[in-house]
PDB file of C-alpha atoms in Angstrom:
ATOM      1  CA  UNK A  24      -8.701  20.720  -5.039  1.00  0.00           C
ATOM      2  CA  UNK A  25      -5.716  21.017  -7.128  1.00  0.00           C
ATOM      3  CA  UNK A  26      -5.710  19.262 -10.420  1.00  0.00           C
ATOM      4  CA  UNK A  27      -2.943  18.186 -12.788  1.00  0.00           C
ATOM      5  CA  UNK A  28      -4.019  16.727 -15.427  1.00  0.00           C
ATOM      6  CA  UNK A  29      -0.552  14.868 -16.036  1.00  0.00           C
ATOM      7  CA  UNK A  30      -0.263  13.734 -12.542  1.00  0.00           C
ATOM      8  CA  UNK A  31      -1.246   9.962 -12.749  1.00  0.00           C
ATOM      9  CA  UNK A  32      -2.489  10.036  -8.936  1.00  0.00           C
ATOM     10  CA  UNK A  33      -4.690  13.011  -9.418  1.00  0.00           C
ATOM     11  CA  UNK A  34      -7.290  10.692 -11.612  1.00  0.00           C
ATOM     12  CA  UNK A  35      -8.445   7.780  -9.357  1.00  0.00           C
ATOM     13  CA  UNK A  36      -7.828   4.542 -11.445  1.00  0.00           C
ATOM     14  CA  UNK A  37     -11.442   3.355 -10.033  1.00  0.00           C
ATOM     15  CA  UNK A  38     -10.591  -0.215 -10.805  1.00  0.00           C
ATOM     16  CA  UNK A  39      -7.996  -0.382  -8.428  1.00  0.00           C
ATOM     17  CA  UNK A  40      -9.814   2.121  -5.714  1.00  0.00           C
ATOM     18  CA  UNK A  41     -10.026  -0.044  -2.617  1.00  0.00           C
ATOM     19  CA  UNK A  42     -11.636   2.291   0.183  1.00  0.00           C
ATOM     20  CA  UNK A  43     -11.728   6.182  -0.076  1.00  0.00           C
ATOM     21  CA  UNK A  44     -12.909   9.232   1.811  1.00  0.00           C
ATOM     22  CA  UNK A  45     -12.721  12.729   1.587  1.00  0.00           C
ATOM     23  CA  UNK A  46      -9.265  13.111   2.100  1.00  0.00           C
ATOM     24  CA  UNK A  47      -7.669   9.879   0.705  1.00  0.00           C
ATOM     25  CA  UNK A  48      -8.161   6.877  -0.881  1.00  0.00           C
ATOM     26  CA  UNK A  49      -6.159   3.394  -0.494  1.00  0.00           C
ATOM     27  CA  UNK A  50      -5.955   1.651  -4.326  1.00  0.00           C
ATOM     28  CA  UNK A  51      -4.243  -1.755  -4.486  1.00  0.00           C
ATOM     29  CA  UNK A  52      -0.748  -1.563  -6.486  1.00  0.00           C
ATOM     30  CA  UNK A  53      -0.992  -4.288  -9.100  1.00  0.00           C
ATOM     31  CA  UNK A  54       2.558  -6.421  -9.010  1.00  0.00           C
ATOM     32  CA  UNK A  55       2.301 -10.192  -8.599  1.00  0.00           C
ATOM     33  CA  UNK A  56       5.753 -10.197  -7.573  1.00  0.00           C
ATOM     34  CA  UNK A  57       4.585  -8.004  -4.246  1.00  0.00           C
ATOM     35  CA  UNK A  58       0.886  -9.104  -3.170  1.00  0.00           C
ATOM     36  CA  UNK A  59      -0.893  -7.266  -0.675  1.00  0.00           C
ATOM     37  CA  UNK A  60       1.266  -3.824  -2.060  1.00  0.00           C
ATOM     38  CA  UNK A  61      -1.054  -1.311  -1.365  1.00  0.00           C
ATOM     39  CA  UNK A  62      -0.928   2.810  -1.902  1.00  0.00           C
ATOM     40  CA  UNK A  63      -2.473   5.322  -0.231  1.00  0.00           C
ATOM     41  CA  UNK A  64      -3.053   8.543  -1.782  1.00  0.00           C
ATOM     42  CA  UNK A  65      -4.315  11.803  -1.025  1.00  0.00           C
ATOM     43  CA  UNK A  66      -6.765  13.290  -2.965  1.00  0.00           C
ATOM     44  CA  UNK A  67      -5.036  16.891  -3.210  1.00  0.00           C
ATOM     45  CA  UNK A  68      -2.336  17.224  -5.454  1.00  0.00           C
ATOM     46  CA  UNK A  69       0.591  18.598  -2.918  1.00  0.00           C
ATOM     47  CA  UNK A  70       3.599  17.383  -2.958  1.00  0.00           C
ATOM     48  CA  UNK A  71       5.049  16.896   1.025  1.00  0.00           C
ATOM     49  CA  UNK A  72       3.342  15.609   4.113  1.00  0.00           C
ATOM     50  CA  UNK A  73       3.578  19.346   5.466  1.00  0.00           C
ATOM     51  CA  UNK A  74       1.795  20.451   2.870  1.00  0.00           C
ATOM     52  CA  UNK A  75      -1.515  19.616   5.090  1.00  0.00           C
ATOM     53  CA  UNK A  76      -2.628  20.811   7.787  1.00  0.00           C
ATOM     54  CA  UNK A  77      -1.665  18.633  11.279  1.00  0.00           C
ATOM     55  CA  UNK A  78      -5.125  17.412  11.465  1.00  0.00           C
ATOM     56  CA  UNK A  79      -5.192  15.695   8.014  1.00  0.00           C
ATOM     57  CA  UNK A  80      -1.623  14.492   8.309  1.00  0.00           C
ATOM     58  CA  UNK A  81      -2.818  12.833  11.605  1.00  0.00           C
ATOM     59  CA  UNK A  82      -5.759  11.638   9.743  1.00  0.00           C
ATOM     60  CA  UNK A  83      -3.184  10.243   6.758  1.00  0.00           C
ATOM     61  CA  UNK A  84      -1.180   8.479   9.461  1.00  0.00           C
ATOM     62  CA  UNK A  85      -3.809   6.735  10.983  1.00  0.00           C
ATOM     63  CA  UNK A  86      -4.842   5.294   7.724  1.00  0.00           C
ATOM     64  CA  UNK A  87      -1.122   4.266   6.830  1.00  0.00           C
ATOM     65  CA  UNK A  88      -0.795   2.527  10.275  1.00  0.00           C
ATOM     66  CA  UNK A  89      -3.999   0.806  10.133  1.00  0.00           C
ATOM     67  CA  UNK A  90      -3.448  -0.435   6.545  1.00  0.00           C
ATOM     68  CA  UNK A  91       0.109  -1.773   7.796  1.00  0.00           C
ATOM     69  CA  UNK A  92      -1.926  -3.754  10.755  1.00  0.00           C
ATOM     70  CA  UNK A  93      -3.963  -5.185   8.275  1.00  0.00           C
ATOM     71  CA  UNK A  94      -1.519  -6.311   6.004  1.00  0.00           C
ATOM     72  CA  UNK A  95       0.437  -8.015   9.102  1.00  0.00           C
ATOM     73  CA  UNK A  96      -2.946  -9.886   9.708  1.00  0.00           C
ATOM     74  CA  UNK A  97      -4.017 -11.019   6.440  1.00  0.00           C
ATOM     75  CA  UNK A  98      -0.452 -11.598   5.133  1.00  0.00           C
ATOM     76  CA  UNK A  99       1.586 -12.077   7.913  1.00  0.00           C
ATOM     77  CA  UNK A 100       4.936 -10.918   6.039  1.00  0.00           C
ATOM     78  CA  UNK A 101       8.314 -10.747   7.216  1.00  0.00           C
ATOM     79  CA  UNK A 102       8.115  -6.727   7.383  1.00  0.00           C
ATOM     80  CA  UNK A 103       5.784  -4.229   6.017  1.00  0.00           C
ATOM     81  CA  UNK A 104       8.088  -1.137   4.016  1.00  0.00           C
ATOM     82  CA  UNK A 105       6.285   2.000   4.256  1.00  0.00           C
ATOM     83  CA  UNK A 106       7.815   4.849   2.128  1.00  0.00           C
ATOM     84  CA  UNK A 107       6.809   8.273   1.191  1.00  0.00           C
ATOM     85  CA  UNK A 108       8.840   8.702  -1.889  1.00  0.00           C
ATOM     86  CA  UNK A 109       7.463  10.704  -4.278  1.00  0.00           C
ATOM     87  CA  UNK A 110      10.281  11.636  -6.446  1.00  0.00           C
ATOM     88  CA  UNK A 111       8.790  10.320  -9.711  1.00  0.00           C
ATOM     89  CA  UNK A 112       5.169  11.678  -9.248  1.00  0.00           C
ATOM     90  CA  UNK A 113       5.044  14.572  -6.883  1.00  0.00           C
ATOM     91  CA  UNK A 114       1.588  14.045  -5.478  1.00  0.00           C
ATOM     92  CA  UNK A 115       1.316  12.774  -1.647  1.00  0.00           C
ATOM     93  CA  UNK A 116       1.306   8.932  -1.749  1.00  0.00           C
ATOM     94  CA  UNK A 117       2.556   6.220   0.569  1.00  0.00           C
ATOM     95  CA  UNK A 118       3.667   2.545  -0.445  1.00  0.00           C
ATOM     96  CA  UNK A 119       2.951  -0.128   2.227  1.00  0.00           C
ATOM     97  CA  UNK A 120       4.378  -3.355   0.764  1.00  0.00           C
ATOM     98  CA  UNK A 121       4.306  -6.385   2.350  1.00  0.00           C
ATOM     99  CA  UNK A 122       7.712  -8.404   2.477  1.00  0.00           C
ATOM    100  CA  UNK A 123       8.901 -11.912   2.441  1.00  0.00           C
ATOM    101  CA  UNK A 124      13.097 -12.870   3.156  1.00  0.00           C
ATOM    102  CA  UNK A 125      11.782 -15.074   0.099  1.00  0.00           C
ATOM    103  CA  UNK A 126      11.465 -12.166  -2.462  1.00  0.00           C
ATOM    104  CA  UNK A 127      13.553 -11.499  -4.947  1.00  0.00           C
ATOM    105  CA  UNK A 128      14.702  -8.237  -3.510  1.00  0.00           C
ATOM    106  CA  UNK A 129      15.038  -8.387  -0.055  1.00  0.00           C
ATOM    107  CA  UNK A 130      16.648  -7.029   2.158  1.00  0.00           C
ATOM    108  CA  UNK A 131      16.773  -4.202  -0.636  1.00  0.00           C
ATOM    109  CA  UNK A 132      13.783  -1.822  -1.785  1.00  0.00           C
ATOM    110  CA  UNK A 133      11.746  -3.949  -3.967  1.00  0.00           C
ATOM    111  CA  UNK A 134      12.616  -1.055  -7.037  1.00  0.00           C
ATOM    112  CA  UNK A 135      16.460  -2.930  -6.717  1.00  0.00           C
ATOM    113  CA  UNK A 136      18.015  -5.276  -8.540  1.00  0.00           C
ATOM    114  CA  UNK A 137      16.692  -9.046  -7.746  1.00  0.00           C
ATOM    115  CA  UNK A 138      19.627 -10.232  -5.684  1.00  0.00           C
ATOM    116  CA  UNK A 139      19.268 -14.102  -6.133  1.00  0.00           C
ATOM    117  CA  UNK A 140      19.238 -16.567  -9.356  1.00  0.00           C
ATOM    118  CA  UNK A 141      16.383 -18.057 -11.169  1.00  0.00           C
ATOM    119  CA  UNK A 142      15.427 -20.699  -9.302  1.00  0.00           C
ATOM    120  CA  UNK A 143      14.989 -18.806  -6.083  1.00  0.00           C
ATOM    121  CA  UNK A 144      12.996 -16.234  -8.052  1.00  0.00           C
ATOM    122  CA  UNK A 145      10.545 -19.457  -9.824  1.00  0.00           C
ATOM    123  CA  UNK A 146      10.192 -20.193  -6.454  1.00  0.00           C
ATOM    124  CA  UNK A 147       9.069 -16.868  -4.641  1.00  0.00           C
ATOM    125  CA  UNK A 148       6.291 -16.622  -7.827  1.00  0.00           C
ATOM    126  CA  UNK A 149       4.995 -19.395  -6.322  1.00  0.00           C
ATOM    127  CA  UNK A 150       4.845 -18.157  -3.372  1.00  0.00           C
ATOM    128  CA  UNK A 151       3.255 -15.235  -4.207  1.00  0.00           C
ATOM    129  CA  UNK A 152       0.929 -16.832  -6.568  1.00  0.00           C
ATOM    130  CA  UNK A 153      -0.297 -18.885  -3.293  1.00  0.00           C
ATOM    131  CA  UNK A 154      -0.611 -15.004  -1.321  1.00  0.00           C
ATOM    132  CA  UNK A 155      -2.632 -13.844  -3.882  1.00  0.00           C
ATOM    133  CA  UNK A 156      -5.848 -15.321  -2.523  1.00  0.00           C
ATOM    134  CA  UNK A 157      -5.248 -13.860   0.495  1.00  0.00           C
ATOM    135  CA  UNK A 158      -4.426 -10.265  -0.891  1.00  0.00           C
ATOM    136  CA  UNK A 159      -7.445 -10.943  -2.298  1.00  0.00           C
ATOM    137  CA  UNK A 160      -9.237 -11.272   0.508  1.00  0.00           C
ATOM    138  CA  UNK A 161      -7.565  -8.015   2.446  1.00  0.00           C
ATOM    139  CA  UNK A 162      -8.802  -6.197  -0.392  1.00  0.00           C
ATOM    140  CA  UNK A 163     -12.175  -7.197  -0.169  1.00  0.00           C
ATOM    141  CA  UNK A 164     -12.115  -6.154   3.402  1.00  0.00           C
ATOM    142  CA  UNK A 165     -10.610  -2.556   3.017  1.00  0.00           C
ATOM    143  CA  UNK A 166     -13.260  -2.499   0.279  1.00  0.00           C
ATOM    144  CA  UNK A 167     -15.937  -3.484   2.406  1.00  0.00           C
ATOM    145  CA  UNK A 168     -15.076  -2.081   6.187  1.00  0.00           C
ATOM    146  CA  UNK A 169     -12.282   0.316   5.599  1.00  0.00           C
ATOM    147  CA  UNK A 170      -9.094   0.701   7.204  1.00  0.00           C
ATOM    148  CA  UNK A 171     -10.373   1.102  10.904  1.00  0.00           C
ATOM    149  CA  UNK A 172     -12.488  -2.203  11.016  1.00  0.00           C
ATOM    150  CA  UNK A 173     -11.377  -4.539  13.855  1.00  0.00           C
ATOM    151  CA  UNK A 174      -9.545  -7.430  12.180  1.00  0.00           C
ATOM    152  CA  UNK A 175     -11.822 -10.618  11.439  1.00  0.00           C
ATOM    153  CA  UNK A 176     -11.067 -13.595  13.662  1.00  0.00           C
ATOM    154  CA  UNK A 177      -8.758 -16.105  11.132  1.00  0.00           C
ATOM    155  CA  UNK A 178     -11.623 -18.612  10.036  1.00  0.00           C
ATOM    156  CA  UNK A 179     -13.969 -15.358   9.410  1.00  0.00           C
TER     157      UNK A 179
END
């Protein structure tokens, strides 16, 4: 496995590690403004999805999709923005971030300019303040059954 020593997603922050395998991990993205923002990275240091082989960009896929599901079931958000960006840190990661019409950003990326005034934005921290527990409680389930689990009936 490739190593950069600069590369901030080639050393696992372990705190914020969530589930992980061979090939990937998921870490939660710390951002009260955005709970339930998750990332999932893969462990090699390349910087495109082509740069694996079909199998593991199936396998990376799968793992984005099913960490999207969950996020509609614990969070139930407006829409879930999945992006493969990497522009600033050339390492394969993907952002799944839940979204509210409520945020600050929306409909933009949430890396744009808040688009409404200062009450509005008082009132989606709030909001997200009263998401957190349940952010909490996706991330104790990735933690616990990975991203494949079957999704817990609502009073589990």
């Amino acid at each position: 496995m490739a190593f950069f020593p600069d590369c901030p997603l080639c050393t696992p922050d372990h705190a914020a590690l969530l589930w992980q395998d061979d090939r990937l991990r998921i870490v939660r993205v710390d951002d009260p403004r955005h709970p339930g923002y998750l990332r999932i990275v893969w462990h090699r240091h390349v910087a495109e999805n082509t740069d694996i082989d079909p199998l593991g960009r199936l396998h990376l896929m799968r793992t984005v999709f099913q960490v999207e599901r969950l996020q509609r079931a614990f969070l139930a958000p407006d829409k879930v923005n999945l992006a493969s960006l990497g522009n600033q840190v050339p390492h394969l990661h993907w952002h799944a971030i839940p979204r509210w019409r409520a945020d600050p950003c929306f409909p933009d990326a949430i890396w744009a300019p808040p688009r409404h005034d200062a009450a509005r934005a008082a009132a989606w921290a709030d909001f997200a303040a009263a998401l957190a527990p349940r952010a909490e409680r996706l991330h104790r389930f990735l933690s616990a059954r990975g991203p494949a689990a079957d999704i817990p009936e609502p009073d589990a």
